[in-house]
Backbone as a ProteinNet text record, in pm:
[ID]
protein_1_A
[PRIMARY]
MSILPITYGFKELASYGPSVAILISIVAGAGLTVLFVRRQYRLESPLLDLWLFRNRSFSVSLGALLLGQFAIRGILFLLPQFFQLVLGETPLRLGFGCCPAPSSSRRSP
[TERTIARY]
761.2	817.2	893.2	952.5	1030.4	945.1	830.4	746.8	677.7	643.5	572.5	650.7	776.9	846.5	872.1	890.4	910.7	781.9	669.5	540.3	507.8	529	504.5	592.5	719.2	811.1	770.8	733.1	694.5	562.5	468.2	341.6	363.4	445.4	473.3	557.6	646.8	728.5	639.8	539.1	447.5	358.5	324.1	234	305	420.1	483.4	620.4	673.1	805.1	913.3	1038.9	1146.8	1175	1205.4	1251.5	1341.9	1410.3	1505.5	1433.6	1321.2	1247.5	1195.8	1150.1	1097.7	1210.6	1321.8	1435.3	1489.7	1490.7	1533.3	1439	1308.8	1210.9	1235.5	1260.5	1283.9	1413.7	1518.2	1647.3	1636.3	1563	1545.5	1469.4	1366.5	1292.2	1377.9	1461.3	1551.5	1653.4	1703.1	1796.9	1732.7	1609.1	1538.6	1514.1	1490.2	1472.6	1600.4	1713	1841.9	1867.1	1838.2	1856	1765.8	1642.1	1549.7	1601.7	1648	1697.6	1820.7	1912.6	2033.7	1998.6	1901.3	1862.8	1793.9	1712.8	1642.6	1739.1	1849	1949.3	2017.5	2028.3	2100.6	2013.9	1882.7	1794.7	1782.3	1761.6	1744.9	1609.9	1505.6	1373.1	1320.4	1352.7	1317.1	1168	1121.2	983.5	964.2	1065.3	1062.1	1188.6	1170.6	1285.8	1334.9	1438.1	1488.1	1560.1	1595.5	1660.4	1562.7	1433.8	1335.4	1349.8	1396.7	1407.3	1521.6	1606.8	1712.1	1656.4	1540.9	1473.8	1405.2	1448.2	1399.2	1247.9	1195.5	1052.4	970.1	1017.4	947.9	948.3	1064.9	1076.7	995.3	998	922.5	772.6	727.2	583.8	538.8	621.8	587.5	582.8	676.7	675.2	553.5	514	394.8	268.9	261.6	147.5	143.4	258.8	265.1	219.9	267.8	225.3	75.9	25.6	-117.3	-201.4	-157.4	-230.4	-229	-114	-108.7	-203.3	-210.2	-299.2	-445.7	-482	-621.1	-658.7	-569.5	-598.9	-609.5	-525.7	-533.1	-663.6	-707.4	-835.2	-950.1	-948.5	-1056.7	-1055.8	-942.6	-935.3	-982.1	-942.6	-971	-1106.5	-1156.4	-1282.3	-1401.2	-1420.3	-1532.2	-1519.5	-1397.8	-1380.1	-1418.9	-1381.6	-1418.4	-1570.3	-1636.1	-1781.4	-1850.5	-1800.6	-1866.7	-1831	-1702.2	-1661.1	-1680	-1659.7	-1668.5	-1808	-1860.9	-1992	-2107.9	-2080.9	-2185.5	-2274.9	-2231.1	-2311.8	-2317.5	-2425.9	-2436.3	-2364.5	-2321.9	-2255.2	-2343.9	-2473.9	-2563.8	-2572.8	-2589.9	-2595.2	-2463.6	-2354.4	-2222.7	-2206.1	-2251.3	-2242.4	-2321.5	-2442.2	-2522	-2464.2	-2403.9	-2345.1	-2220.4	-2150.6	-2029	-2057.4	-2182.1	-2216.7	-2215.8	-2177.6	-2181.9	-2326.6	-2344.6	-2477.9	-2516.8	-2645.6	-2686.6	-2665.4	-2643.6	-2616.8	-2745.6	-2735.6	-2852.4	-2852.2	-2782.5	-2773.4	-2873	-2994.7	-3097.4	-3154.1	-3186.4	-3252.3	-3402.9	-3469.9	-3614.7	-3665.1	-3771.1	-3820.9	-3887.7
4624.7	4652.9	4532.7	4454.5	4340.9	4215.5	4209.1	4089.6	4079.1	4191.9	4191.2	4122.2	4157.1	4085.4	3938.4	3905.1	3763.9	3685	3738.8	3671.6	3658.5	3768.1	3763.9	3658.2	3655.2	3559.1	3415.8	3384.3	3247	3208.3	3301.6	3269.9	3245.5	3328.2	3310	3184.7	3154.1	3033.5	2908.8	2910.5	2797.1	2787.2	2901.5	2900.6	2868.8	2931.6	2924	2858	2823.6	2763.7	2870.9	2827.7	2924.9	3005.6	3132	3220.6	3325.6	3399.7	3499	3609.9	3657	3766.7	3725.1	3602.7	3554.7	3542.7	3488.8	3475.9	3612.7	3708.1	3844.7	3904.7	3879.1	3930.4	3873.6	3743.6	3681	3732.2	3742.9	3791.4	3937.5	4018.7	4159.7	4172.4	4091.1	4093	4050.8	3949.3	3905.7	4014.5	4082.1	4192.5	4307.5	4340.1	4445.7	4405.6	4278	4230	4247.2	4213.6	4230.5	4377.3	4465.3	4609.2	4658.5	4609.6	4649.2	4607.5	4481.8	4431.3	4509.5	4534.2	4609.2	4750.4	4812.7	4948.6	4948.6	4848.4	4842	4824.6	4753.4	4738.2	4870.5	4959.4	5084.6	5199.3	5190.5	5300.4	5309.2	5431.6	5454.2	5401.4	5423.5	5369.4	5295.1	5166.1	5090	5057.2	5028.9	4983.7	4845.4	4761.5	4626.1	4605.6	4589.3	4571.7	4427.7	4409.1	4275.5	4211.1	4289.4	4233.5	4148.1	4165.3	4083.4	3935.5	3907	3768.1	3694.8	3764.9	3699.2	3643.4	3691.5	3640.7	3508.3	3400.7	3267.6	3254.4	3306.7	3292	3366.5	3481.4	3556.4	3478.3	3426.2	3354.6	3225.8	3152	3026.1	3053.3	3153.8	3184.1	3234.4	3312.4	3359.1	3242.3	3149.5	3030.5	2943.7	2929.6	2850.9	2916.9	3048.1	3118.6	3101	3106	3089.1	2948.6	2846.4	2709.6	2690.2	2751.4	2742.8	2806.1	2920.3	2985.8	2901	2839.1	2750.8	2632.9	2577.1	2463.9	2504.6	2618.4	2664.2	2692	2759	2787.8	2659.1	2561.5	2434	2362.2	2363.4	2300	2372.1	2504.7	2579.9	2565.1	2526.5	2502.7	2361.1	2262.2	2122.6	2072.8	2124.4	2075	2095.8	2214.2	2227.9	2136.2	2113.9	2021.6	1879.2	1838.9	1705.4	1690.5	1789.3	1779.7	1777.8	1854.6	1860	1741.1	1705.2	1601.3	1460.8	1439.6	1305.3	1277.4	1370.7	1348.4	1394.1	1468.8	1509.1	1621.4	1701.2	1813.6	1923.7	1998.5	2112.8	2232.4	2327.8	2445.5	2523.8	2527.6	2600.4	2532.3	2400	2328.5	2339	2334.4	2347	2485.2	2588.1	2723.9	2740.2	2684.6	2692.3	2604.3	2492.6	2403.8	2461.6	2547.5	2608.7	2733.5	2779.5	2896.6	2859.2	2951.7	2920.6	2902.2	2811.5	2784	2897.4	2927.2	3031.8	2986.4	3081.4	3052.7	3004.7	2899.5	2845	2882.6	2987.7	3025.9	3135.8	3123.1	3221.5	3194.2	3300.9	3284.6	3291.7	3203.2	3209.7	3299.7	3376.6	3471.7	3406.1
2386.9	2257	2202.4	2291.4	2243.5	2228.1	2291.6	2284.1	2148.1	2088.7	1960.8	1849.4	1823.2	1714.7	1746	1872.6	1908.3	1884.1	1928.8	1909.1	1761	1687	1542.8	1476.2	1513.8	1454.3	1480.1	1603.7	1634.8	1568.2	1559.2	1492	1343.6	1281.2	1139.1	1115.6	1207.3	1197.2	1201.9	1288.9	1297.9	1173.9	1114.4	999.5	868.5	845.1	713.9	713.4	828.6	834.5	842.2	854	871.5	744.5	766.4	659.5	722.6	639.2	689.4	765.2	712.4	776.1	914.3	924.4	1052.4	1154.6	1113.8	1205.4	1247.4	1155.1	1189.3	1293.1	1278.4	1374.1	1513.4	1522.4	1652.3	1714.4	1635.1	1685.8	1728.1	1650.7	1687	1819	1837.3	1963.2	2080.3	2060.4	2167.6	2199.6	2096.5	2118.9	2195.2	2161.3	2233.8	2379.2	2402.5	2539.4	2619.8	2559	2627.1	2657.8	2562.5	2586.8	2699.8	2703.1	2808.7	2945.9	2956.1	3084.6	3129.6	3037.7	3073.6	3120.2	3054.2	3093.1	3229.1	3256.7	3385	3501.5	3478.5	3584.3	3617.3	3519.6	3540.2	3591	3575	3615	3766.6	3812.5	3956.3	4005.6	3927.1	3960.6	3836.5	3825.1	3704.5	3698.3	3576.8	3558.3	3619	3606.1	3659.1	3740.7	3870.9	3958.7	3945.1	3865.1	3835.3	3952.7	4052.9	4171.4	4252	4230	4300.1	4265.3	4144.3	4100.6	4169.6	4240.1	4318.6	4449.5	4490.5	4609.5	4574.1	4637.6	4602.1	4623.3	4732.7	4758.7	4653.5	4609.7	4505.5	4374.3	4335.5	4208.4	4208.8	4320.3	4327	4323.9	4396.9	4396.6	4259.7	4193.9	4059.9	3961.4	3973.5	3888.6	3913.3	4040.2	4072.6	4016	4024.9	3966.8	3815.7	3751.5	3606.8	3566.5	3636.6	3606.8	3632.3	3738.7	3766.5	3657.2	3606.3	3498	3371.2	3340.5	3224.3	3241.8	3361.3	3386.6	3371.9	3427.3	3417.3	3272.8	3199.3	3058.5	2977.8	3007.9	2937.7	2964	3089.4	3123.4	3054.7	3057.3	2993.5	2841.7	2785.1	2641.5	2607	2686.6	2653	2701.4	2812.3	2867.3	2772.4	2714.8	2620	2499	2452	2339.1	2379.2	2499.7	2546.6	2553.8	2611.5	2625.6	2489.8	2394.2	2263.5	2175.7	2168.2	2074.4	2129	2258.9	2316.1	2369.1	2447.2	2508.8	2421.5	2314.1	2220.5	2267.6	2359.3	2406.8	2301	2301.1	2210	2272.9	2191.4	2247.4	2344.6	2319.3	2408.7	2544.7	2546.1	2674.3	2749.2	2673.8	2736.2	2798	2726.7	2780.5	2908.9	2911.4	3033.9	3143.7	3106.8	3206	3271.2	3200.3	3255	3337.3	3337.6	3417.9	3566.4	3652	3795	3842.4	3934.6	3989	4084.4	4092.7	4186.5	4330.1	4414.2	4555.4	4622	4702.1	4771	4918.8	4953.4	5094.7	5128.8	5077.5	5109.5	5247.6	5314.5	5445.3	5427.8	5490.8	5484.1	5596.3	5566.7	5670.2	5786.6
[MASK]
+++++++++++++++++++++++++++++++++++++++++++++++++++++++++++++++++++++++++++++++++++++++++++++++++++++++++++++

């Protein structure tokens, strides 16, 4: 519930620049996030156990996974552009080139 106004605010901020409505959207989303976190700390069985983030191994592994996902998404975004704009490949050849190769581990009878 709190991510929607924040995302909307940042997308509109990037498209149209700052305005009062956009800033209100971002602040409202941040306020809803604070309310969510405070409520989760007080619940007996929370949706998100925030005490897990105090465990260093949990937080570091989660951060590493997040950075890995950003890296993979960045590569998947930039690699097709490189192949098309720099190397001159067609979208069809690029699509077939990005498909996984068939397995060659067949047994002969």
